[in-house]
PDB file of C-alpha atoms in Angstrom:
ATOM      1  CA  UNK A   1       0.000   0.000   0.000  1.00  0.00           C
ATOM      2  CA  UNK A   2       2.724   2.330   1.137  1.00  0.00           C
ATOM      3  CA  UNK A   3       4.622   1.594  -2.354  1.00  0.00           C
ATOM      4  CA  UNK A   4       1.061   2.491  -4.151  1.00  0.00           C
ATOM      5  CA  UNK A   5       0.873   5.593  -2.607  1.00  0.00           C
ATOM      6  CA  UNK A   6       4.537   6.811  -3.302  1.00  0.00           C
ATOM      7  CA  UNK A   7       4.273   5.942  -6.841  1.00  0.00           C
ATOM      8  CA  UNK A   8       0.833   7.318  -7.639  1.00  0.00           C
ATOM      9  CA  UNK A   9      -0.458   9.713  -5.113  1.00  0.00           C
ATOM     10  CA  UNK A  10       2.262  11.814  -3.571  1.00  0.00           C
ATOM     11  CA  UNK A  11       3.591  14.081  -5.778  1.00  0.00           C
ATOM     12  CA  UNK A  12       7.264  13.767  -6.836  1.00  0.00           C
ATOM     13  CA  UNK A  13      10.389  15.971  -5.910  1.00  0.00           C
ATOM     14  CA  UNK A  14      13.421  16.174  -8.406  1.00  0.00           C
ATOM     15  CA  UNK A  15      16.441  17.639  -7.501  1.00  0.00           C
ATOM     16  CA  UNK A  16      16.357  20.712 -10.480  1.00  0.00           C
ATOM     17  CA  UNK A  17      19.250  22.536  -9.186  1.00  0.00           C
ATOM     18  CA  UNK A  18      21.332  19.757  -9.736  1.00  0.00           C
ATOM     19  CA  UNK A  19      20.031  18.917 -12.883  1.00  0.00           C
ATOM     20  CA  UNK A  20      20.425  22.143 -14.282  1.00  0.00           C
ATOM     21  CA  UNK A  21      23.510  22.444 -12.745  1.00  0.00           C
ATOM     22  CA  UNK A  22      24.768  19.312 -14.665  1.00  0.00           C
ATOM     23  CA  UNK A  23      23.592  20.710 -18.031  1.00  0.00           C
ATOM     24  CA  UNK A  24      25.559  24.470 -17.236  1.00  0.00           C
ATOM     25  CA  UNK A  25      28.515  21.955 -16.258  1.00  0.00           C
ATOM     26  CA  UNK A  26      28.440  19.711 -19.616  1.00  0.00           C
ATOM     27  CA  UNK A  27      28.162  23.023 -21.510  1.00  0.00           C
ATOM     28  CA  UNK A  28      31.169  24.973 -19.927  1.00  0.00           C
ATOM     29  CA  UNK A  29      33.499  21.854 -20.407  1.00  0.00           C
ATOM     30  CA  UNK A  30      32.232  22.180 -24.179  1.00  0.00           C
ATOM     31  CA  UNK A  31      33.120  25.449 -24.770  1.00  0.00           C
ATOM     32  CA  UNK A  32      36.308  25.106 -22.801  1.00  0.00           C
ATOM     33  CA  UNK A  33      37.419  22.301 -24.878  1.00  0.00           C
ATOM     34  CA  UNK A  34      36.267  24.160 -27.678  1.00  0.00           C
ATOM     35  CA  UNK A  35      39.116  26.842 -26.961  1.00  0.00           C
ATOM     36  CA  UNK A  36      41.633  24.451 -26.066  1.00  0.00           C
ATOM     37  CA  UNK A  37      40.866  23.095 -29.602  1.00  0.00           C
ATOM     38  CA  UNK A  38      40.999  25.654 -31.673  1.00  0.00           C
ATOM     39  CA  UNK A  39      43.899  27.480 -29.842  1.00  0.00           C
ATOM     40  CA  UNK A  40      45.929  24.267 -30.403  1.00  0.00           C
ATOM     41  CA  UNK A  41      44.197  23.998 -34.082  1.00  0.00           C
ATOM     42  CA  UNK A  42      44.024  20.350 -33.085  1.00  0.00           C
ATOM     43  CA  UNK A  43      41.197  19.100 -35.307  1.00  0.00           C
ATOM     44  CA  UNK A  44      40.729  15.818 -33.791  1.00  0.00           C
ATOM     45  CA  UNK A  45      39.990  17.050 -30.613  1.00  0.00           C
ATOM     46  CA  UNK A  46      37.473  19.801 -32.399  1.00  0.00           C
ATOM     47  CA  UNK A  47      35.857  16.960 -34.072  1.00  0.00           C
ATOM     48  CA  UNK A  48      35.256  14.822 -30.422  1.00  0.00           C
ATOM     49  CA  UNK A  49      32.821  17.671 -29.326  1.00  0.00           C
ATOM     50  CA  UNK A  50      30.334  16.000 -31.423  1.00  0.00           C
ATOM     51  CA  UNK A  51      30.146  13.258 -28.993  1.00  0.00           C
ATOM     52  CA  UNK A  52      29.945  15.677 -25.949  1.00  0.00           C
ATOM     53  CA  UNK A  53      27.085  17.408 -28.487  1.00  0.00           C
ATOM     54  CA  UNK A  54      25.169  13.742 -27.980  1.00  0.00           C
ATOM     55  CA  UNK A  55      25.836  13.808 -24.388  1.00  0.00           C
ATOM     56  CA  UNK A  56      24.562  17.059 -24.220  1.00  0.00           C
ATOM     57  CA  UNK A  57      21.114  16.293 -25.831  1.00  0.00           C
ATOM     58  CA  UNK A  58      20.434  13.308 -23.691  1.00  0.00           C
ATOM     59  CA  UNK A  59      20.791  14.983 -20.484  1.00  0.00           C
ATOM     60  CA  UNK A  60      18.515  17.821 -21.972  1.00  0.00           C
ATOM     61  CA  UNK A  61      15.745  15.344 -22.620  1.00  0.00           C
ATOM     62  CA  UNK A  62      16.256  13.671 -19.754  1.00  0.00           C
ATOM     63  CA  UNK A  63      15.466  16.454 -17.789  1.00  0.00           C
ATOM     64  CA  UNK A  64      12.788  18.151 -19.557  1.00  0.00           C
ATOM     65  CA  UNK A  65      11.435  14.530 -19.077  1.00  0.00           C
ATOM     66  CA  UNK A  66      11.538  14.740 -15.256  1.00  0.00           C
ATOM     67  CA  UNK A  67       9.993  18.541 -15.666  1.00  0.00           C
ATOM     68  CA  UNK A  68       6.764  17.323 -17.377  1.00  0.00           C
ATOM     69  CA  UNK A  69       6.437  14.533 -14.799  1.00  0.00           C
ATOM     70  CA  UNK A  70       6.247  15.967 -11.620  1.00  0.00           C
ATOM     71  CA  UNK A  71       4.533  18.481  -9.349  1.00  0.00           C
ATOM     72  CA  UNK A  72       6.905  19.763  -7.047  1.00  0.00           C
ATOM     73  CA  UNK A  73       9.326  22.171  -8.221  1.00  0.00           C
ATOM     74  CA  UNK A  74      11.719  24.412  -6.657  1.00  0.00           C
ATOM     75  CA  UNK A  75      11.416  27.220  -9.424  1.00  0.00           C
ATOM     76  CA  UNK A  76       8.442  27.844 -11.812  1.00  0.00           C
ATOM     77  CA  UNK A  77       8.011  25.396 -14.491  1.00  0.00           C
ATOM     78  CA  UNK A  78       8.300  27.846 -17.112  1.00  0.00           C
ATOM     79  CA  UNK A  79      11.878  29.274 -15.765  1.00  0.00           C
ATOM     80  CA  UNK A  80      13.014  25.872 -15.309  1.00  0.00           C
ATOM     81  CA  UNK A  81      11.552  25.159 -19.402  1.00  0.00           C
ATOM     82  CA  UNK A  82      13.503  27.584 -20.723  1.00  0.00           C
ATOM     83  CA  UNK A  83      16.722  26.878 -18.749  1.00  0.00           C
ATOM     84  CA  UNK A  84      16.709  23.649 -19.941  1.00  0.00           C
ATOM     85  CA  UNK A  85      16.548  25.106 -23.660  1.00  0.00           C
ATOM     86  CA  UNK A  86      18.910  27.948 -23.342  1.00  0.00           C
ATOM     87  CA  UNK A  87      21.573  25.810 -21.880  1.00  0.00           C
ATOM     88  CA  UNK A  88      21.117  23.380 -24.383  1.00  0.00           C
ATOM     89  CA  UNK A  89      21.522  25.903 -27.300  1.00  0.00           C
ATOM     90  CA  UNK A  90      24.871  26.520 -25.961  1.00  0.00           C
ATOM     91  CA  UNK A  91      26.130  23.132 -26.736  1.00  0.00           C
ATOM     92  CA  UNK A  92      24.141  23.013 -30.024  1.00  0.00           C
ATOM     93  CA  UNK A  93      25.833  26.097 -30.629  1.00  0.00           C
ATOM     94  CA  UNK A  94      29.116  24.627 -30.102  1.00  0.00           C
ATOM     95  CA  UNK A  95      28.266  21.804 -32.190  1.00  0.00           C
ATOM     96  CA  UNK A  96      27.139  24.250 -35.193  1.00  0.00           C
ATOM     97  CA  UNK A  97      30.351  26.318 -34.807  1.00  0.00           C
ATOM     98  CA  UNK A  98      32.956  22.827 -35.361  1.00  0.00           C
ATOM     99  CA  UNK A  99      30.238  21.652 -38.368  1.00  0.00           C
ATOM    100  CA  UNK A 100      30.966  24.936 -40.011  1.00  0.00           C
ATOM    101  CA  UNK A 101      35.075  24.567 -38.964  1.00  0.00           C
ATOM    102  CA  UNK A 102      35.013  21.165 -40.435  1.00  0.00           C
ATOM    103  CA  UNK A 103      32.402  21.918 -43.872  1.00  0.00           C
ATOM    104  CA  UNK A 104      34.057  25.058 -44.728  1.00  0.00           C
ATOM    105  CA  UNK A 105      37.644  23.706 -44.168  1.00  0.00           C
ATOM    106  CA  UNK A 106      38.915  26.222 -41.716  1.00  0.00           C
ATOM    107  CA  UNK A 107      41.991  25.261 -40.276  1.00  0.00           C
ATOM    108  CA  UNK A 108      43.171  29.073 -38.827  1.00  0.00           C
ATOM    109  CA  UNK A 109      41.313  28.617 -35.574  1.00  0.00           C
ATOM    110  CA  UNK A 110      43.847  29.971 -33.292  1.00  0.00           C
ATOM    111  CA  UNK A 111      43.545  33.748 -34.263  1.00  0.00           C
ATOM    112  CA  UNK A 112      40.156  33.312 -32.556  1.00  0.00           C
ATOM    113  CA  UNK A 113      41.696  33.153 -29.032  1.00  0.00           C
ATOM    114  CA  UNK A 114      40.394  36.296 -27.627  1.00  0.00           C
ATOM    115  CA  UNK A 115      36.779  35.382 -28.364  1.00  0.00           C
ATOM    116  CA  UNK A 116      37.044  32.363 -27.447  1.00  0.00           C
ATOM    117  CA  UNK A 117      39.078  33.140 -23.977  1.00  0.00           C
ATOM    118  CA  UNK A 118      36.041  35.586 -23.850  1.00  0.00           C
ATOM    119  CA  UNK A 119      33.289  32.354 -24.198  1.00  0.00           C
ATOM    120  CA  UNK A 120      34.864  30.194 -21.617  1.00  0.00           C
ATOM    121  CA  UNK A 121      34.942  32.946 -19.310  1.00  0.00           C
ATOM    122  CA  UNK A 122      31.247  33.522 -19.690  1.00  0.00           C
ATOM    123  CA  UNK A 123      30.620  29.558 -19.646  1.00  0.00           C
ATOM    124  CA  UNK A 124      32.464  29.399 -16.488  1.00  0.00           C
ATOM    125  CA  UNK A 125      30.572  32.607 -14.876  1.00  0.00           C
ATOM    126  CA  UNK A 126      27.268  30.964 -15.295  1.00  0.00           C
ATOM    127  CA  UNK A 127      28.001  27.266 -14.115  1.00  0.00           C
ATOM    128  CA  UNK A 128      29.081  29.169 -11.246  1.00  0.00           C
ATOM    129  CA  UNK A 129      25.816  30.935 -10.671  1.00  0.00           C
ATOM    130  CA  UNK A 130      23.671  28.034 -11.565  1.00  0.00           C
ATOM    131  CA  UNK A 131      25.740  26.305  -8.340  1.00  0.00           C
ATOM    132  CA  UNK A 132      24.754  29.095  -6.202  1.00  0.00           C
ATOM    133  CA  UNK A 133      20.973  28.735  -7.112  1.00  0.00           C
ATOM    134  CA  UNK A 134      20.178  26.945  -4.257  1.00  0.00           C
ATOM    135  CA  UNK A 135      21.715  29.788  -1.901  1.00  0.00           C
ATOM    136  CA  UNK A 136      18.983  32.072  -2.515  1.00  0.00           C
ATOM    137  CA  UNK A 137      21.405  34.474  -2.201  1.00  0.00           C
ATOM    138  CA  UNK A 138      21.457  37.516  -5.015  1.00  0.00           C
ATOM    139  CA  UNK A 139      24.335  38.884  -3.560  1.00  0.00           C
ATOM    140  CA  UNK A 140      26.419  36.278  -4.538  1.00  0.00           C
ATOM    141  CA  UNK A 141      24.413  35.141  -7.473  1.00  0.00           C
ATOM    142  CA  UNK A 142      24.106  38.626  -8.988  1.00  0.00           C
ATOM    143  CA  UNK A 143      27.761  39.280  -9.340  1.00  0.00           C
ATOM    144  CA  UNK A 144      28.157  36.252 -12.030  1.00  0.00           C
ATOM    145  CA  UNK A 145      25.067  37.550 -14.200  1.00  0.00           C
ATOM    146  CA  UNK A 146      26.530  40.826 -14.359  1.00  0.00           C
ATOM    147  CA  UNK A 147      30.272  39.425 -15.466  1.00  0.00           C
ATOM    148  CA  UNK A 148      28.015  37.534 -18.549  1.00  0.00           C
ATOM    149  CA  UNK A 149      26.294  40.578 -19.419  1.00  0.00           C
ATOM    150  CA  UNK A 150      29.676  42.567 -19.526  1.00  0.00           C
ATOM    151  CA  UNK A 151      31.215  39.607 -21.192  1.00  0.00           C
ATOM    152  CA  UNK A 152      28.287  39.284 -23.791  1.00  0.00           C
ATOM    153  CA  UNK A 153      29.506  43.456 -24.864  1.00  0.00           C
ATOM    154  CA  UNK A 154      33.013  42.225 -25.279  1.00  0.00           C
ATOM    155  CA  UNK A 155      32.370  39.453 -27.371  1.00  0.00           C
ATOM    156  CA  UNK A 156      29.893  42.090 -29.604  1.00  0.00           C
ATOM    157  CA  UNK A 157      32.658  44.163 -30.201  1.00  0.00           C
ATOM    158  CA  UNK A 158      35.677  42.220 -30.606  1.00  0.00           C
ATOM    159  CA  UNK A 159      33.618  40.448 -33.333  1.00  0.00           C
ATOM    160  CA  UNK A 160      32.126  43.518 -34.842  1.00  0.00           C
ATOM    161  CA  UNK A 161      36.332  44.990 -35.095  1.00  0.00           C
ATOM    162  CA  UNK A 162      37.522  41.583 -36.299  1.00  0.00           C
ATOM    163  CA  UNK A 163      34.563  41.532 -39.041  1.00  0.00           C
ATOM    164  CA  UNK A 164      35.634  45.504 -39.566  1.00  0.00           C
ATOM    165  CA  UNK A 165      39.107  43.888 -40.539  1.00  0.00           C
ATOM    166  CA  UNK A 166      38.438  40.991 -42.505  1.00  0.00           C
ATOM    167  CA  UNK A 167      36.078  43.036 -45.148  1.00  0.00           C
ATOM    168  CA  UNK A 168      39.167  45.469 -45.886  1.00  0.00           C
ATOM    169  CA  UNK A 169      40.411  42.173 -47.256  1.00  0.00           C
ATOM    170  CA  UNK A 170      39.773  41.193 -51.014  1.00  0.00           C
ATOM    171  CA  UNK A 171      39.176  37.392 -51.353  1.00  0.00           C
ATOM    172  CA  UNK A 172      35.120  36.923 -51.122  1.00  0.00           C
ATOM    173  CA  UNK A 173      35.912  33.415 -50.531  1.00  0.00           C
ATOM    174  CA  UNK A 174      37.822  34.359 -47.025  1.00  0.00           C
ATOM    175  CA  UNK A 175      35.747  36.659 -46.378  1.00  0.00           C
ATOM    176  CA  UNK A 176      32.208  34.771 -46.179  1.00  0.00           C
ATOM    177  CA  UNK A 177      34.143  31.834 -44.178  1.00  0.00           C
ATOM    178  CA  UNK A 178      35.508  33.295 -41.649  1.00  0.00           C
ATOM    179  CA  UNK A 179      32.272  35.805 -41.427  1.00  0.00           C
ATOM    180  CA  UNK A 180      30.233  33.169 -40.622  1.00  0.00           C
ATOM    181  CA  UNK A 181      32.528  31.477 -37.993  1.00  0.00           C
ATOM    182  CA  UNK A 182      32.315  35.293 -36.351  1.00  0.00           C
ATOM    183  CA  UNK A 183      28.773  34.898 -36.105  1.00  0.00           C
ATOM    184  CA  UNK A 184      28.576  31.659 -34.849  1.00  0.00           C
ATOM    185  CA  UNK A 185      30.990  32.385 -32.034  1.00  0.00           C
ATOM    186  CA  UNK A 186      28.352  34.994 -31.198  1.00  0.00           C
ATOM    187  CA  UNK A 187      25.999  32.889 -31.416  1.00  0.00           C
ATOM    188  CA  UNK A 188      28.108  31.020 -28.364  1.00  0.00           C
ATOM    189  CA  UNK A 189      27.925  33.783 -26.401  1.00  0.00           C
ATOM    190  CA  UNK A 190      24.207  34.778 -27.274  1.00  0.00           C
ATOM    191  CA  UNK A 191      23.152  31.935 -25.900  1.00  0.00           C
ATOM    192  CA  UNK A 192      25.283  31.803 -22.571  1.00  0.00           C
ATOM    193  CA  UNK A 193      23.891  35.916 -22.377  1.00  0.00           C
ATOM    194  CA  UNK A 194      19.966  34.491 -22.428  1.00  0.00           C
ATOM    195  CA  UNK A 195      20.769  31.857 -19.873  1.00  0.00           C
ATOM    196  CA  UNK A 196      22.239  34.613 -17.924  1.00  0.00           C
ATOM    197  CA  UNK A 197      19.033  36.590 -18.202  1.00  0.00           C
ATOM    198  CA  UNK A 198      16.998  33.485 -17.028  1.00  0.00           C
ATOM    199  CA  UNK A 199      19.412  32.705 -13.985  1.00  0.00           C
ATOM    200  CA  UNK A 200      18.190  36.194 -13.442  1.00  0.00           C
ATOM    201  CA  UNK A 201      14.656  35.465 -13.440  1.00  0.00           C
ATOM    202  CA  UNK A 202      15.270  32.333 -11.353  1.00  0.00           C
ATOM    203  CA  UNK A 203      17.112  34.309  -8.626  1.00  0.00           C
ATOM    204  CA  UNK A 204      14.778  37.372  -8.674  1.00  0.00           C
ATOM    205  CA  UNK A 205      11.883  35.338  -8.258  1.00  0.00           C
ATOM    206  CA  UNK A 206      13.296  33.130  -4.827  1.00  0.00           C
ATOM    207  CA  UNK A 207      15.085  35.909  -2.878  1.00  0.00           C
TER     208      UNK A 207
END
């Protein structure tokens, strides 16, 4: 009787903090490997992101599983929703960014250093304020949003100047290539700037 009741009347608890905290953690060792990568041009080690990318998925389904089956939830439902999906267009973003590497034949990834430096920074930020969630502390919380946000402007302009550069250059060809690679780098750090926003949200909405 008692096992009837567990399974089908009381409503079930999952540890979201956690969870989410796993997903910011799978996604900052991305992008850090990503920089390690491309700063050492080592493709092979670009290229083994794509299994991290399948990690990455699984864990996202697995907990926006555990979000549609229970009651009990330490956040709203619809913070916790789009947490879930911003941290997992991180990694997709990460996995776009090495497709595009790899189809357009880029092997120069090492001038990319300062953005990149730039994206790990940001990853690291927000793992770190995901793993203060539980604190209910802004204080301490607050402090890693902001270093995103200011992060997110850096990344803006150092790939707004680099894009400045590379169309005083003359081969289209070059040009388009490495264009797009700018863009998907801020895509990178778009992404890590809206889960920022919603740690925001999160925090706000518990203190």
């Amino acid at each position: 009787m008692a096992g009837f009741i567990g399974k089908y009347l009381l409503p079930r608890e999952i540890d979201f903090n956690k969870a989410l905290l796993n997903q910011a953690r799978l996604g900052r060792s991305m992008v850090e490997e990503l920089y390690q990568a491309c700063v050492d041009e080592d493709k092979d080690r670009l290229a083994s992101l794509s299994t991290a990318a399948m990690q990455a998925r699984k864990l996202k389904a697995k907990n926006m599983g555990q979000l549609l089956d229970v009651f009990i939830t330490p956040y709203d439902k619809e913070s916790i929703y789009r947490m879930i999906t911003q941290l997992d267009w991180v990694t997709l973003s990460v996995k776009h960014f090495v497709l595009e590497t790899d189809l357009y034949d880029i092997h120069e990834l090492a001038e990319y250093e300062p953005i990149l430096r730039t994206l790990a920074t940001m990853a690291i930020a927000l793992e770190k304020g995901i793993a203060n969630l539980p604190s209910k502390t802004l204080g301490i919380i607050a402090p890693k949003i902001d270093q995103v946000h200011d992060l997110y402007d850096e990344v803006v302009e150092t790939c707004a100047k680099t894009t400045a550069t590379l169309l005083a250059q003359d081969d289209i060809k070059h040009i388009i290539r490495h264009k797009d690679i700018l863009l998907q780098l801020k895509e990178i750090a778009k992404r890590l700037h809206i889960s920022a926003n919603t740690l925001e949200d999160m925090a706000i909405k518990i203190v």
